[in-house]
mmCIF file of C-alpha atoms in Angstrom:
data_model
loop_
_atom_site.group_PDB
_atom_site.id
_atom_site.type_symbol
_atom_site.label_atom_id
_atom_site.label_comp_id
_atom_site.label_asym_id
_atom_site.label_seq_id
_atom_site.Cartn_x
_atom_site.Cartn_y
_atom_site.Cartn_z
ATOM 1 C CA UNK A 111 13.199 31.892 -1.584
ATOM 2 C CA UNK A 112 12.498 31.046 -5.196
ATOM 3 C CA UNK A 113 16.250 30.951 -5.862
ATOM 4 C CA UNK A 114 16.466 27.944 -3.567
ATOM 5 C CA UNK A 115 14.434 25.957 -6.032
ATOM 6 C CA UNK A 116 16.813 25.654 -8.945
ATOM 7 C CA UNK A 117 16.610 22.666 -11.270
ATOM 8 C CA UNK A 118 18.069 19.618 -9.586
ATOM 9 C CA UNK A 119 20.576 17.512 -11.502
ATOM 10 C CA UNK A 120 20.147 13.774 -11.364
ATOM 11 C CA UNK A 121 22.458 12.806 -8.532
ATOM 12 C CA UNK A 122 24.165 9.517 -7.887
ATOM 13 C CA UNK A 123 22.160 7.375 -5.546
ATOM 14 C CA UNK A 124 23.349 4.945 -2.943
ATOM 15 C CA UNK A 125 22.127 1.776 -4.618
ATOM 16 C CA UNK A 126 24.352 -0.765 -6.317
ATOM 17 C CA UNK A 127 23.926 -3.811 -8.549
ATOM 18 C CA UNK A 128 22.158 -1.806 -11.251
ATOM 19 C CA UNK A 129 19.370 -0.757 -8.913
ATOM 20 C CA UNK A 130 18.008 -4.279 -8.801
ATOM 21 C CA UNK A 131 14.610 -4.454 -7.193
ATOM 22 C CA UNK A 132 14.949 -6.909 -4.349
ATOM 23 C CA UNK A 133 12.873 -8.140 -1.467
ATOM 24 C CA UNK A 134 14.901 -8.526 1.698
ATOM 25 C CA UNK A 135 13.362 -10.988 4.137
ATOM 26 C CA UNK A 136 14.120 -11.082 7.837
ATOM 27 C CA UNK A 137 16.876 -13.692 7.581
ATOM 28 C CA UNK A 138 17.239 -14.445 11.224
ATOM 29 C CA UNK A 139 18.914 -11.144 12.070
ATOM 30 C CA UNK A 140 22.364 -12.315 13.197
ATOM 31 C CA UNK A 141 23.153 -10.570 16.483
ATOM 32 C CA UNK A 142 25.522 -7.639 16.305
ATOM 33 C CA UNK A 143 26.574 -7.816 19.890
ATOM 34 C CA UNK A 144 26.041 -10.165 22.779
ATOM 35 C CA UNK A 145 24.604 -7.273 24.757
ATOM 36 C CA UNK A 146 21.540 -7.378 22.495
ATOM 37 C CA UNK A 147 20.290 -10.382 24.454
ATOM 38 C CA UNK A 148 19.977 -8.277 27.558
ATOM 39 C CA UNK A 149 17.685 -5.645 26.070
ATOM 40 C CA UNK A 150 14.530 -7.649 26.695
ATOM 41 C CA UNK A 151 15.280 -7.549 30.416
ATOM 42 C CA UNK A 152 15.963 -3.835 30.551
ATOM 43 C CA UNK A 153 13.377 -1.166 31.064
ATOM 44 C CA UNK A 154 10.640 -2.749 33.168
ATOM 45 C CA UNK A 155 9.179 0.124 35.137
ATOM 46 C CA UNK A 156 8.210 -0.640 38.733
ATOM 47 C CA UNK A 157 4.565 -1.606 38.891
ATOM 48 C CA UNK A 158 3.924 -1.223 42.609
ATOM 49 C CA UNK A 159 1.712 1.769 43.385
ATOM 50 C CA UNK A 160 2.734 4.992 41.675
ATOM 51 C CA UNK A 161 6.457 4.499 42.152
ATOM 52 C CA UNK A 162 8.358 5.065 38.935
ATOM 53 C CA UNK A 163 12.080 5.054 38.370
ATOM 54 C CA UNK A 164 12.396 8.652 37.170
ATOM 55 C CA UNK A 165 15.855 9.543 35.851
ATOM 56 C CA UNK A 166 14.763 12.738 34.091
ATOM 57 C CA UNK A 167 16.433 16.092 34.658
ATOM 58 C CA UNK A 168 13.221 18.114 34.444
ATOM 59 C CA UNK A 169 9.465 17.497 34.334
ATOM 60 C CA UNK A 170 7.098 19.933 32.621
ATOM 61 C CA UNK A 171 3.558 19.270 33.857
ATOM 62 C CA UNK A 172 1.641 22.366 32.757
ATOM 63 C CA UNK A 173 -0.505 20.734 30.070
ATOM 64 C CA UNK A 174 -3.970 19.442 30.924
ATOM 65 C CA UNK A 175 -4.201 16.494 28.571
ATOM 66 C CA UNK A 176 -2.073 14.179 26.469
ATOM 67 C CA UNK A 177 0.942 15.926 24.929
ATOM 68 C CA UNK A 178 1.056 15.097 21.225
ATOM 69 C CA UNK A 179 4.093 17.056 20.055
ATOM 70 C CA UNK A 180 7.358 18.494 21.320
ATOM 71 C CA UNK A 181 10.185 20.274 19.478
ATOM 72 C CA UNK A 182 13.536 21.559 20.737
ATOM 73 C CA UNK A 183 15.028 24.881 19.687
ATOM 74 C CA UNK A 184 18.025 24.335 17.366
ATOM 75 C CA UNK A 185 20.494 26.090 19.702
ATOM 76 C CA UNK A 186 18.857 27.374 22.891
ATOM 77 C CA UNK A 187 17.488 25.487 25.943
ATOM 78 C CA UNK A 188 13.874 25.843 24.801
ATOM 79 C CA UNK A 189 11.143 23.391 23.892
ATOM 80 C CA UNK A 190 7.707 23.903 22.360
ATOM 81 C CA UNK A 191 4.971 21.408 23.215
ATOM 82 C CA UNK A 192 1.383 20.962 22.059
ATOM 83 C CA UNK A 193 -1.442 19.004 23.648
ATOM 84 C CA UNK A 194 -5.104 18.033 23.647
ATOM 85 C CA UNK A 195 -5.869 20.972 25.965
ATOM 86 C CA UNK A 196 -5.817 23.179 22.804
ATOM 87 C CA UNK A 197 -2.626 24.871 24.042
ATOM 88 C CA UNK A 198 1.011 25.042 23.205
ATOM 89 C CA UNK A 199 3.787 26.185 25.494
ATOM 90 C CA UNK A 200 7.247 27.524 24.847
ATOM 91 C CA UNK A 201 9.266 26.623 27.933
ATOM 92 C CA UNK A 202 12.775 26.509 29.345
ATOM 93 C CA UNK A 203 14.080 22.938 29.533
ATOM 94 C CA UNK A 204 16.511 23.801 32.353
ATOM 95 C CA UNK A 205 13.884 24.852 34.909
ATOM 96 C CA UNK A 206 10.478 24.189 33.319
ATOM 97 C CA UNK A 207 9.540 27.869 33.290
ATOM 98 C CA UNK A 208 6.866 28.891 30.777
ATOM 99 C CA UNK A 209 8.263 31.487 28.355
ATOM 100 C CA UNK A 210 5.139 31.913 26.200
ATOM 101 C CA UNK A 211 1.677 30.383 26.351
ATOM 102 C CA UNK A 212 0.877 29.541 22.720
ATOM 103 C CA UNK A 213 -2.869 30.237 22.583
ATOM 104 C CA UNK A 214 -5.470 30.673 19.872
ATOM 105 C CA UNK A 215 -6.304 27.082 18.917
ATOM 106 C CA UNK A 216 -9.821 25.713 19.388
ATOM 107 C CA UNK A 217 -8.850 22.039 19.188
ATOM 108 C CA UNK A 218 -5.849 19.890 20.065
ATOM 109 C CA UNK A 219 -2.398 21.199 19.146
ATOM 110 C CA UNK A 220 -0.936 18.259 17.240
ATOM 111 C CA UNK A 221 2.267 19.774 15.793
ATOM 112 C CA UNK A 222 5.044 22.115 16.850
ATOM 113 C CA UNK A 223 8.108 23.151 14.835
ATOM 114 C CA UNK A 224 10.947 25.676 15.048
ATOM 115 C CA UNK A 225 12.224 27.374 11.910
ATOM 116 C CA UNK A 226 15.722 26.429 10.729
ATOM 117 C CA UNK A 227 17.329 29.397 12.528
ATOM 118 C CA UNK A 228 15.127 29.174 15.625
ATOM 119 C CA UNK A 229 13.651 32.627 15.079
ATOM 120 C CA UNK A 230 10.074 31.380 14.636
ATOM 121 C CA UNK A 231 7.873 28.673 16.112
ATOM 122 C CA UNK A 232 4.781 27.205 14.455
ATOM 123 C CA UNK A 233 1.914 25.308 16.045
ATOM 124 C CA UNK A 234 -0.589 23.257 14.068
ATOM 125 C CA UNK A 235 -3.938 22.091 15.337
ATOM 126 C CA UNK A 236 -6.809 19.753 14.666
ATOM 127 C CA UNK A 237 -8.795 22.973 14.159
ATOM 128 C CA UNK A 238 -6.910 23.524 10.891
ATOM 129 C CA UNK A 239 -5.068 26.577 12.181
ATOM 130 C CA UNK A 240 -1.335 27.177 11.924
ATOM 131 C CA UNK A 241 -0.125 29.890 14.301
ATOM 132 C CA UNK A 242 3.289 31.531 14.181
ATOM 133 C CA UNK A 243 5.304 33.266 16.902
ATOM 134 C CA UNK A 244 8.658 34.954 16.442
ATOM 135 C CA UNK A 245 11.564 35.938 18.618
ATOM 136 C CA UNK A 246 11.847 39.640 19.523
ATOM 137 C CA UNK A 247 15.294 41.214 19.365
ATOM 138 C CA UNK A 248 18.673 39.512 19.594
ATOM 139 C CA UNK A 249 19.532 40.088 23.247
ATOM 140 C CA UNK A 250 18.027 36.858 24.584
ATOM 141 C CA UNK A 251 15.814 33.955 23.610
ATOM 142 C CA UNK A 252 13.051 34.574 26.153
ATOM 143 C CA UNK A 253 11.069 37.344 24.430
ATOM 144 C CA UNK A 254 8.597 36.223 21.767
ATOM 145 C CA UNK A 255 5.533 37.718 20.093
ATOM 146 C CA UNK A 256 2.605 36.386 18.084
ATOM 147 C CA UNK A 257 3.135 36.977 14.361
ATOM 148 C CA UNK A 258 0.254 35.594 12.306
ATOM 149 C CA UNK A 259 -2.306 32.842 11.839
ATOM 150 C CA UNK A 260 -2.330 30.755 8.671
ATOM 151 C CA UNK A 261 -5.474 29.030 7.489
ATOM 152 C CA UNK A 262 -6.318 26.568 4.760
ATOM 153 C CA UNK A 263 -5.951 22.984 6.016
ATOM 154 C CA UNK A 264 -8.939 21.111 7.390
ATOM 155 C CA UNK A 265 -6.877 19.474 10.139
ATOM 156 C CA UNK A 266 -3.112 19.869 10.431
ATOM 157 C CA UNK A 267 -1.367 16.485 10.401
ATOM 158 C CA UNK A 268 2.246 17.739 10.511
ATOM 159 C CA UNK A 269 4.444 20.809 10.004
ATOM 160 C CA UNK A 270 7.894 21.130 8.405
ATOM 161 C CA UNK A 271 10.045 24.227 7.933
ATOM 162 C CA UNK A 272 12.304 24.600 4.912
ATOM 163 C CA UNK A 273 15.893 23.640 5.870
ATOM 164 C CA UNK A 274 17.308 26.947 4.609
ATOM 165 C CA UNK A 275 14.551 29.553 4.683
ATOM 166 C CA UNK A 276 11.339 30.827 6.208
ATOM 167 C CA UNK A 277 8.963 28.633 4.260
ATOM 168 C CA UNK A 278 6.499 26.365 6.069
ATOM 169 C CA UNK A 279 4.895 23.148 4.795
ATOM 170 C CA UNK A 280 1.809 21.488 6.289
ATOM 171 C CA UNK A 281 -0.094 18.308 5.538
ATOM 172 C CA UNK A 282 -3.853 18.205 5.979
ATOM 173 C CA UNK A 283 -6.472 15.604 6.757
ATOM 174 C CA UNK A 284 -8.425 16.771 3.670
ATOM 175 C CA UNK A 285 -5.796 15.419 1.155
ATOM 176 C CA UNK A 286 -4.109 18.817 0.568
ATOM 177 C CA UNK A 287 -0.603 20.096 1.310
ATOM 178 C CA UNK A 288 0.028 23.786 1.988
ATOM 179 C CA UNK A 289 3.123 25.935 1.501
ATOM 180 C CA UNK A 290 3.471 29.428 3.007
ATOM 181 C CA UNK A 291 6.073 32.175 2.908
ATOM 182 C CA UNK A 292 6.906 33.785 6.260
ATOM 183 C CA UNK A 293 6.788 36.306 7.784
ATOM 184 C CA UNK A 294 4.223 37.542 5.236
ATOM 185 C CA UNK A 295 2.026 34.461 5.610
ATOM 186 C CA UNK A 296 1.350 34.419 1.863
ATOM 187 C CA UNK A 297 0.304 31.103 0.334
ATOM 188 C CA UNK A 298 2.993 29.926 -2.093
ATOM 189 C CA UNK A 299 1.342 26.699 -3.223
ATOM 190 C CA UNK A 300 -1.498 24.296 -2.498
ATOM 191 C CA UNK A 301 -0.711 20.748 -3.595
ATOM 192 C CA UNK A 302 -3.726 18.576 -4.394
ATOM 193 C CA UNK A 303 -2.467 15.232 -5.640
ATOM 194 C CA UNK A 304 -3.475 12.933 -2.801
ATOM 195 C CA UNK A 305 -6.671 10.962 -2.226
ATOM 196 C CA UNK A 306 -6.367 10.414 1.540
ATOM 197 C CA UNK A 307 -5.196 12.264 4.664
ATOM 198 C CA UNK A 308 -1.597 13.410 4.108
ATOM 199 C CA UNK A 309 0.043 11.693 7.051
ATOM 200 C CA UNK A 310 3.700 12.569 6.437
ATOM 201 C CA UNK A 311 5.888 14.853 4.386
ATOM 202 C CA UNK A 312 9.378 16.324 4.195
ATOM 203 C CA UNK A 313 11.480 18.830 2.315
ATOM 204 C CA UNK A 314 14.474 17.177 0.714
ATOM 205 C CA UNK A 315 17.603 18.189 2.687
ATOM 206 C CA UNK A 316 18.832 20.300 -0.235
ATOM 207 C CA UNK A 317 15.579 22.281 -0.015
ATOM 208 C CA UNK A 318 14.709 21.858 -3.703
ATOM 209 C CA UNK A 319 11.906 19.291 -3.572
ATOM 210 C CA UNK A 320 9.099 17.979 -1.354
ATOM 211 C CA UNK A 321 7.976 14.406 -0.686
ATOM 212 C CA UNK A 322 4.518 13.718 0.767
ATOM 213 C CA UNK A 323 2.570 10.524 1.440
ATOM 214 C CA UNK A 324 -0.979 9.707 2.438
ATOM 215 C CA UNK A 325 -3.226 7.180 4.149
ATOM 216 C CA UNK A 326 -4.290 5.773 0.783
ATOM 217 C CA UNK A 327 -0.738 4.578 0.125
ATOM 218 C CA UNK A 328 0.288 7.231 -2.405
ATOM 219 C CA UNK A 329 3.682 8.989 -2.427
ATOM 220 C CA UNK A 330 4.128 12.217 -4.389
ATOM 221 C CA UNK A 331 7.340 14.032 -5.352
ATOM 222 C CA UNK A 332 6.892 17.783 -5.896
ATOM 223 C CA UNK A 333 8.705 20.804 -7.232
ATOM 224 C CA UNK A 334 7.622 23.563 -4.790
ATOM 225 C CA UNK A 335 7.102 25.951 -7.731
ATOM 226 C CA UNK A 336 4.537 23.717 -9.437
ATOM 227 C CA UNK A 337 1.164 22.320 -8.358
ATOM 228 C CA UNK A 338 1.736 19.282 -10.593
ATOM 229 C CA UNK A 339 3.699 16.279 -9.277
ATOM 230 C CA UNK A 340 7.092 15.349 -10.698
ATOM 231 C CA UNK A 341 6.075 11.742 -10.124
ATOM 232 C CA UNK A 342 3.591 9.739 -8.123
ATOM 233 C CA UNK A 343 3.729 6.177 -6.776
ATOM 234 C CA UNK A 344 0.450 4.436 -5.906
ATOM 235 C CA UNK A 345 -0.667 0.981 -4.714
ATOM 236 C CA UNK A 346 -1.609 0.241 -8.335
ATOM 237 C CA UNK A 347 2.094 -0.463 -8.716
ATOM 238 C CA UNK A 348 2.214 -3.802 -6.880
ATOM 239 C CA UNK A 349 5.781 -3.122 -5.763
ATOM 240 C CA UNK A 350 4.530 -0.105 -3.809
ATOM 241 C CA UNK A 351 1.688 -1.814 -1.938
ATOM 242 C CA UNK A 352 2.340 -1.135 1.762
ATOM 243 C CA UNK A 353 -1.050 -0.032 3.051
ATOM 244 C CA UNK A 354 -1.472 3.497 4.273
ATOM 245 C CA UNK A 355 1.848 5.327 4.461
ATOM 246 C CA UNK A 356 2.635 6.349 8.028
ATOM 247 C CA UNK A 357 6.270 7.503 7.935
ATOM 248 C CA UNK A 358 9.022 8.646 5.599
ATOM 249 C CA UNK A 359 12.596 9.932 5.598
ATOM 250 C CA UNK A 360 14.969 11.269 2.933
ATOM 251 C CA UNK A 361 18.713 10.702 2.809
ATOM 252 C CA UNK A 362 21.180 13.582 3.161
ATOM 253 C CA UNK A 363 21.945 13.684 -0.572
ATOM 254 C CA UNK A 364 18.221 14.070 -1.384
ATOM 255 C CA UNK A 365 18.264 11.054 -3.730
ATOM 256 C CA UNK A 366 16.423 8.361 -1.758
ATOM 257 C CA UNK A 367 13.235 8.191 0.282
ATOM 258 C CA UNK A 368 12.388 5.366 2.672
ATOM 259 C CA UNK A 369 8.686 4.991 3.494
ATOM 260 C CA UNK A 370 6.869 2.797 5.986
ATOM 261 C CA UNK A 371 3.267 1.631 5.951
ATOM 262 C CA UNK A 372 0.480 0.059 7.962
ATOM 263 C CA UNK A 373 1.246 -3.447 6.660
ATOM 264 C CA UNK A 374 4.687 -3.476 8.287
ATOM 265 C CA UNK A 375 6.434 -3.080 4.945
ATOM 266 C CA UNK A 376 9.153 -0.570 4.088
ATOM 267 C CA UNK A 377 10.009 0.665 0.578
ATOM 268 C CA UNK A 378 13.143 2.350 -0.745
ATOM 269 C CA UNK A 379 12.378 4.837 -3.517
ATOM 270 C CA UNK A 380 14.841 6.462 -5.924
ATOM 271 C CA UNK A 381 13.839 10.113 -6.193
ATOM 272 C CA UNK A 382 15.905 10.606 -9.329
ATOM 273 C CA UNK A 383 14.270 7.664 -11.118
ATOM 274 C CA UNK A 384 10.810 7.803 -9.588
ATOM 275 C CA UNK A 385 10.679 4.083 -8.831
ATOM 276 C CA UNK A 386 10.914 1.521 -6.060
ATOM 277 C CA UNK A 387 14.431 0.097 -5.768
ATOM 278 C CA UNK A 388 14.075 -2.059 -2.660
ATOM 279 C CA UNK A 389 11.831 -3.634 -0.039
ATOM 280 C CA UNK A 390 12.916 -3.961 3.581
ATOM 281 C CA UNK A 391 11.050 -6.733 5.423
ATOM 282 C CA UNK A 392 11.840 -6.898 9.126
ATOM 283 C CA UNK A 393 8.710 -5.737 10.936
ATOM 284 C CA UNK A 394 5.829 -8.022 11.836
ATOM 285 C CA UNK A 395 3.134 -8.250 9.181
ATOM 286 C CA UNK A 396 0.235 -5.924 9.862
ATOM 287 C CA UNK A 397 2.195 -3.813 12.367
ATOM 288 C CA UNK A 398 2.475 -0.188 11.303
ATOM 289 C CA UNK A 399 5.891 1.387 10.710
ATOM 290 C CA UNK A 400 5.530 4.604 12.687
ATOM 291 C CA UNK A 401 9.007 6.149 12.347
ATOM 292 C CA UNK A 402 11.826 6.266 9.789
ATOM 293 C CA UNK A 403 15.179 8.007 10.259
ATOM 294 C CA UNK A 404 18.338 8.140 8.168
ATOM 295 C CA UNK A 405 21.579 7.961 10.158
ATOM 296 C CA UNK A 406 25.021 9.137 9.046
ATOM 297 C CA UNK A 407 27.245 6.087 9.539
ATOM 298 C CA UNK A 408 29.387 6.284 6.424
ATOM 299 C CA UNK A 409 32.546 5.128 8.149
ATOM 300 C CA UNK A 410 30.999 1.838 9.137
ATOM 301 C CA UNK A 411 28.589 1.285 6.247
ATOM 302 C CA UNK A 412 30.969 1.400 3.319
ATOM 303 C CA UNK A 413 29.973 4.928 2.347
ATOM 304 C CA UNK A 414 26.262 4.116 2.130
ATOM 305 C CA UNK A 415 23.431 5.303 4.313
ATOM 306 C CA UNK A 416 21.961 3.584 7.316
ATOM 307 C CA UNK A 417 18.260 3.886 8.070
ATOM 308 C CA UNK A 418 16.288 2.937 11.176
ATOM 309 C CA UNK A 419 12.588 2.058 11.151
ATOM 310 C CA UNK A 420 10.343 1.811 14.225
ATOM 311 C CA UNK A 421 7.060 -0.097 14.350
ATOM 312 C CA UNK A 422 4.065 -0.915 16.478
ATOM 313 C CA UNK A 423 5.582 -4.395 16.892
ATOM 314 C CA UNK A 424 8.100 -2.833 19.316
ATOM 315 C CA UNK A 425 10.997 -3.294 16.911
ATOM 316 C CA UNK A 426 13.500 -0.708 15.766
ATOM 317 C CA UNK A 427 15.195 -2.195 12.694
ATOM 318 C CA UNK A 428 18.570 -0.920 11.494
ATOM 319 C CA UNK A 429 19.238 -1.290 7.758
ATOM 320 C CA UNK A 430 22.248 -0.773 5.513
ATOM 321 C CA UNK A 431 20.790 1.002 2.490
ATOM 322 C CA UNK A 432 23.656 0.103 0.161
ATOM 323 C CA UNK A 433 23.175 -3.644 0.591
ATOM 324 C CA UNK A 434 19.529 -3.551 1.766
ATOM 325 C CA UNK A 435 20.562 -5.848 4.629
ATOM 326 C CA UNK A 436 19.165 -5.854 8.153
ATOM 327 C CA UNK A 437 21.980 -4.936 10.539
ATOM 328 C CA UNK A 438 20.159 -5.211 13.870
ATOM 329 C CA UNK A 439 16.772 -5.363 15.549
ATOM 330 C CA UNK A 440 16.448 -3.324 18.750
ATOM 331 C CA UNK A 441 13.542 -4.064 21.072
ATOM 332 C CA UNK A 442 10.935 -2.163 23.057
ATOM 333 C CA UNK A 443 8.050 -3.792 24.921
ATOM 334 C CA UNK A 444 5.445 -1.794 22.990
ATOM 335 C CA UNK A 445 5.146 0.348 19.853
ATOM 336 C CA UNK A 446 8.093 2.497 18.812
ATOM 337 C CA UNK A 447 6.685 5.989 18.253
ATOM 338 C CA UNK A 448 9.796 8.047 17.461
ATOM 339 C CA UNK A 449 13.336 7.500 16.175
ATOM 340 C CA UNK A 450 15.904 10.313 16.539
ATOM 341 C CA UNK A 451 19.405 10.476 15.067
ATOM 342 C CA UNK A 452 22.139 12.368 16.923
ATOM 343 C CA UNK A 453 24.080 15.042 15.050
ATOM 344 C CA UNK A 454 27.746 14.489 14.296
ATOM 345 C CA UNK A 455 30.174 13.688 15.864
ATOM 346 C CA UNK A 456 27.919 11.271 17.772
ATOM 347 C CA UNK A 457 25.808 10.136 14.835
ATOM 348 C CA UNK A 458 26.252 6.524 15.963
ATOM 349 C CA UNK A 459 23.856 7.259 18.827
ATOM 350 C CA UNK A 460 20.107 7.074 18.256
ATOM 351 C CA UNK A 461 17.151 7.544 20.583
ATOM 352 C CA UNK A 462 13.924 5.577 20.358
ATOM 353 C CA UNK A 463 10.697 6.487 22.155
ATOM 354 C CA UNK A 464 7.950 3.986 22.871
ATOM 355 C CA UNK A 465 4.449 3.357 24.087
ATOM 356 C CA UNK A 466 6.110 1.186 26.758
ATOM 357 C CA UNK A 467 6.682 4.501 28.659
ATOM 358 C CA UNK A 468 10.437 4.568 28.034
ATOM 359 C CA UNK A 469 13.007 6.103 25.734
ATOM 360 C CA UNK A 470 16.291 4.367 24.951
ATOM 361 C CA UNK A 471 19.638 5.573 23.634
ATOM 362 C CA UNK A 472 21.470 3.022 21.481
ATOM 363 C CA UNK A 473 24.888 2.705 19.893
ATOM 364 C CA UNK A 474 23.903 1.282 16.519
ATOM 365 C CA UNK A 475 27.470 0.368 15.603
ATOM 366 C CA UNK A 476 27.094 -2.547 17.990
ATOM 367 C CA UNK A 477 23.354 -2.637 18.688
ATOM 368 C CA UNK A 478 24.097 -1.932 22.358
ATOM 369 C CA UNK A 479 21.656 -0.246 24.724
ATOM 370 C CA UNK A 480 23.588 2.731 26.096
ATOM 371 C CA UNK A 481 21.006 4.348 28.359
ATOM 372 C CA UNK A 482 17.368 3.967 29.289
ATOM 373 C CA UNK A 483 15.235 7.006 30.078
ATOM 374 C CA UNK A 484 12.335 6.408 32.466
ATOM 375 C CA UNK A 485 9.821 8.557 34.292
ATOM 376 C CA UNK A 486 6.733 8.608 32.091
ATOM 377 C CA UNK A 487 3.598 6.975 33.466
ATOM 378 C CA UNK A 488 1.978 6.461 30.059
ATOM 379 C CA UNK A 489 3.020 6.083 26.418
ATOM 380 C CA UNK A 490 5.667 8.414 25.005
ATOM 381 C CA UNK A 491 4.040 10.044 21.961
ATOM 382 C CA UNK A 492 6.797 12.339 20.702
ATOM 383 C CA UNK A 493 10.407 13.314 21.377
ATOM 384 C CA UNK A 494 13.027 15.783 20.160
ATOM 385 C CA UNK A 495 16.784 16.147 20.612
ATOM 386 C CA UNK A 496 18.104 19.448 21.920
ATOM 387 C CA UNK A 497 21.379 21.215 22.709
ATOM 388 C CA UNK A 498 23.340 19.405 19.988
ATOM 389 C CA UNK A 499 21.893 16.054 21.049
ATOM 390 C CA UNK A 500 23.020 16.241 24.670
ATOM 391 C CA UNK A 501 19.387 16.087 25.859
ATOM 392 C CA UNK A 502 16.173 14.518 24.661
ATOM 393 C CA UNK A 503 12.773 16.026 25.500
ATOM 394 C CA UNK A 504 9.782 13.698 25.462
ATOM 395 C CA UNK A 505 6.004 14.192 25.362
ATOM 396 C CA UNK A 506 3.638 11.696 26.943
ATOM 397 C CA UNK A 507 0.089 10.491 27.168
ATOM 398 C CA UNK A 508 0.475 11.213 30.922
ATOM 399 C CA UNK A 509 0.277 14.995 30.249
ATOM 400 C CA UNK A 510 3.979 15.465 30.993
ATOM 401 C CA UNK A 511 7.096 16.440 29.094
ATOM 402 C CA UNK A 512 10.381 15.121 30.487
ATOM 403 C CA UNK A 513 13.963 16.188 29.838
ATOM 404 C CA UNK A 514 16.703 13.551 29.891
ATOM 405 C CA UNK A 515 20.430 13.684 29.300
ATOM 406 C CA UNK A 516 21.710 11.422 26.544
ATOM 407 C CA UNK A 517 25.319 11.788 27.678
ATOM 408 C CA UNK A 518 27.020 8.614 28.901
ATOM 409 C CA UNK A 519 29.706 8.221 31.515
ATOM 410 C CA UNK A 520 32.190 6.424 29.323
ATOM 411 C CA UNK A 521 33.471 7.732 26.009
ATOM 412 C CA UNK A 522 31.155 6.682 23.172
#
């Protein structure tokens, strides 16, 4: 895969006005649509007894403990989930049948991830192990075998596969980041530029670079071929002070990163210049920004990107990256834990998951709530879109995974 990592030319970035550094306050958030006013009254689960309005298509209740992670196969009706019972499961989202019991961990399974082509599945645990299974044959998607166990991290915080190849990236609680080649399992690189637990990380969409960030508030931009950072941003740069970094996303052209922190602040970083080019202030101070997601809305955003941030204040803020303006604030009754962007042609639809036990599908062109997904009895901790975005699979503190349709009756 070394050929994937050719030298990257400085690309044009989606920032205007000479990349002026600007703070963008919450300026009252003019409503995008009158339907926004109704969102506060939507989504109250029945509180009497154990009765819950469950509009899910399928419930997977095999785990014995909180389910921390769930991932959908890129093309097939499969999901992989991981939980505090030290187990992962690969299961069929149409009937809930277990395809493979993903064993071998000795502590909670905190991460699951399918490779870009869906031929491999990785699980990461608090025991520091990364275990890999692969699909057997081409006849069907229901036969899998254990491939190998990768070791190195102290505690796996997250897993990411390369967007174009069988290379796996993992962040560790011990300040390191690990890169492996599969199926050999050989270590390609160990990155050691952080000073705190590496809480988030991503490959750039073009596959040429890596961005990681840690609990000490440091962001590092890497060339996968080198153990030395291309650049590093730390809280010593006052413009980059946002507490511990809890979330990040990279735009489709691999030129911008948006990062969220524990103080409620969000920073826009130019990857080609290695500097902060904007501050997005819409979340409550001191409320952690737990999710960031770029959304392809070029037709309605003047050719620039749109990004959504979700925080523990229950807000999902929608931003126009070109102007750095707040477009809308969408509301949950508790922390937003996950933000998911639909693939084209329905990229105007996004799904948010929350500790308020619900998931919601929104049309962010208007800020309208399209559909609410209920059935969990405790906080929703993770979610993943499957089957080209037609379903969302959620993982909850109630030990369950639920499958919901995101399709709507009327044309969206």
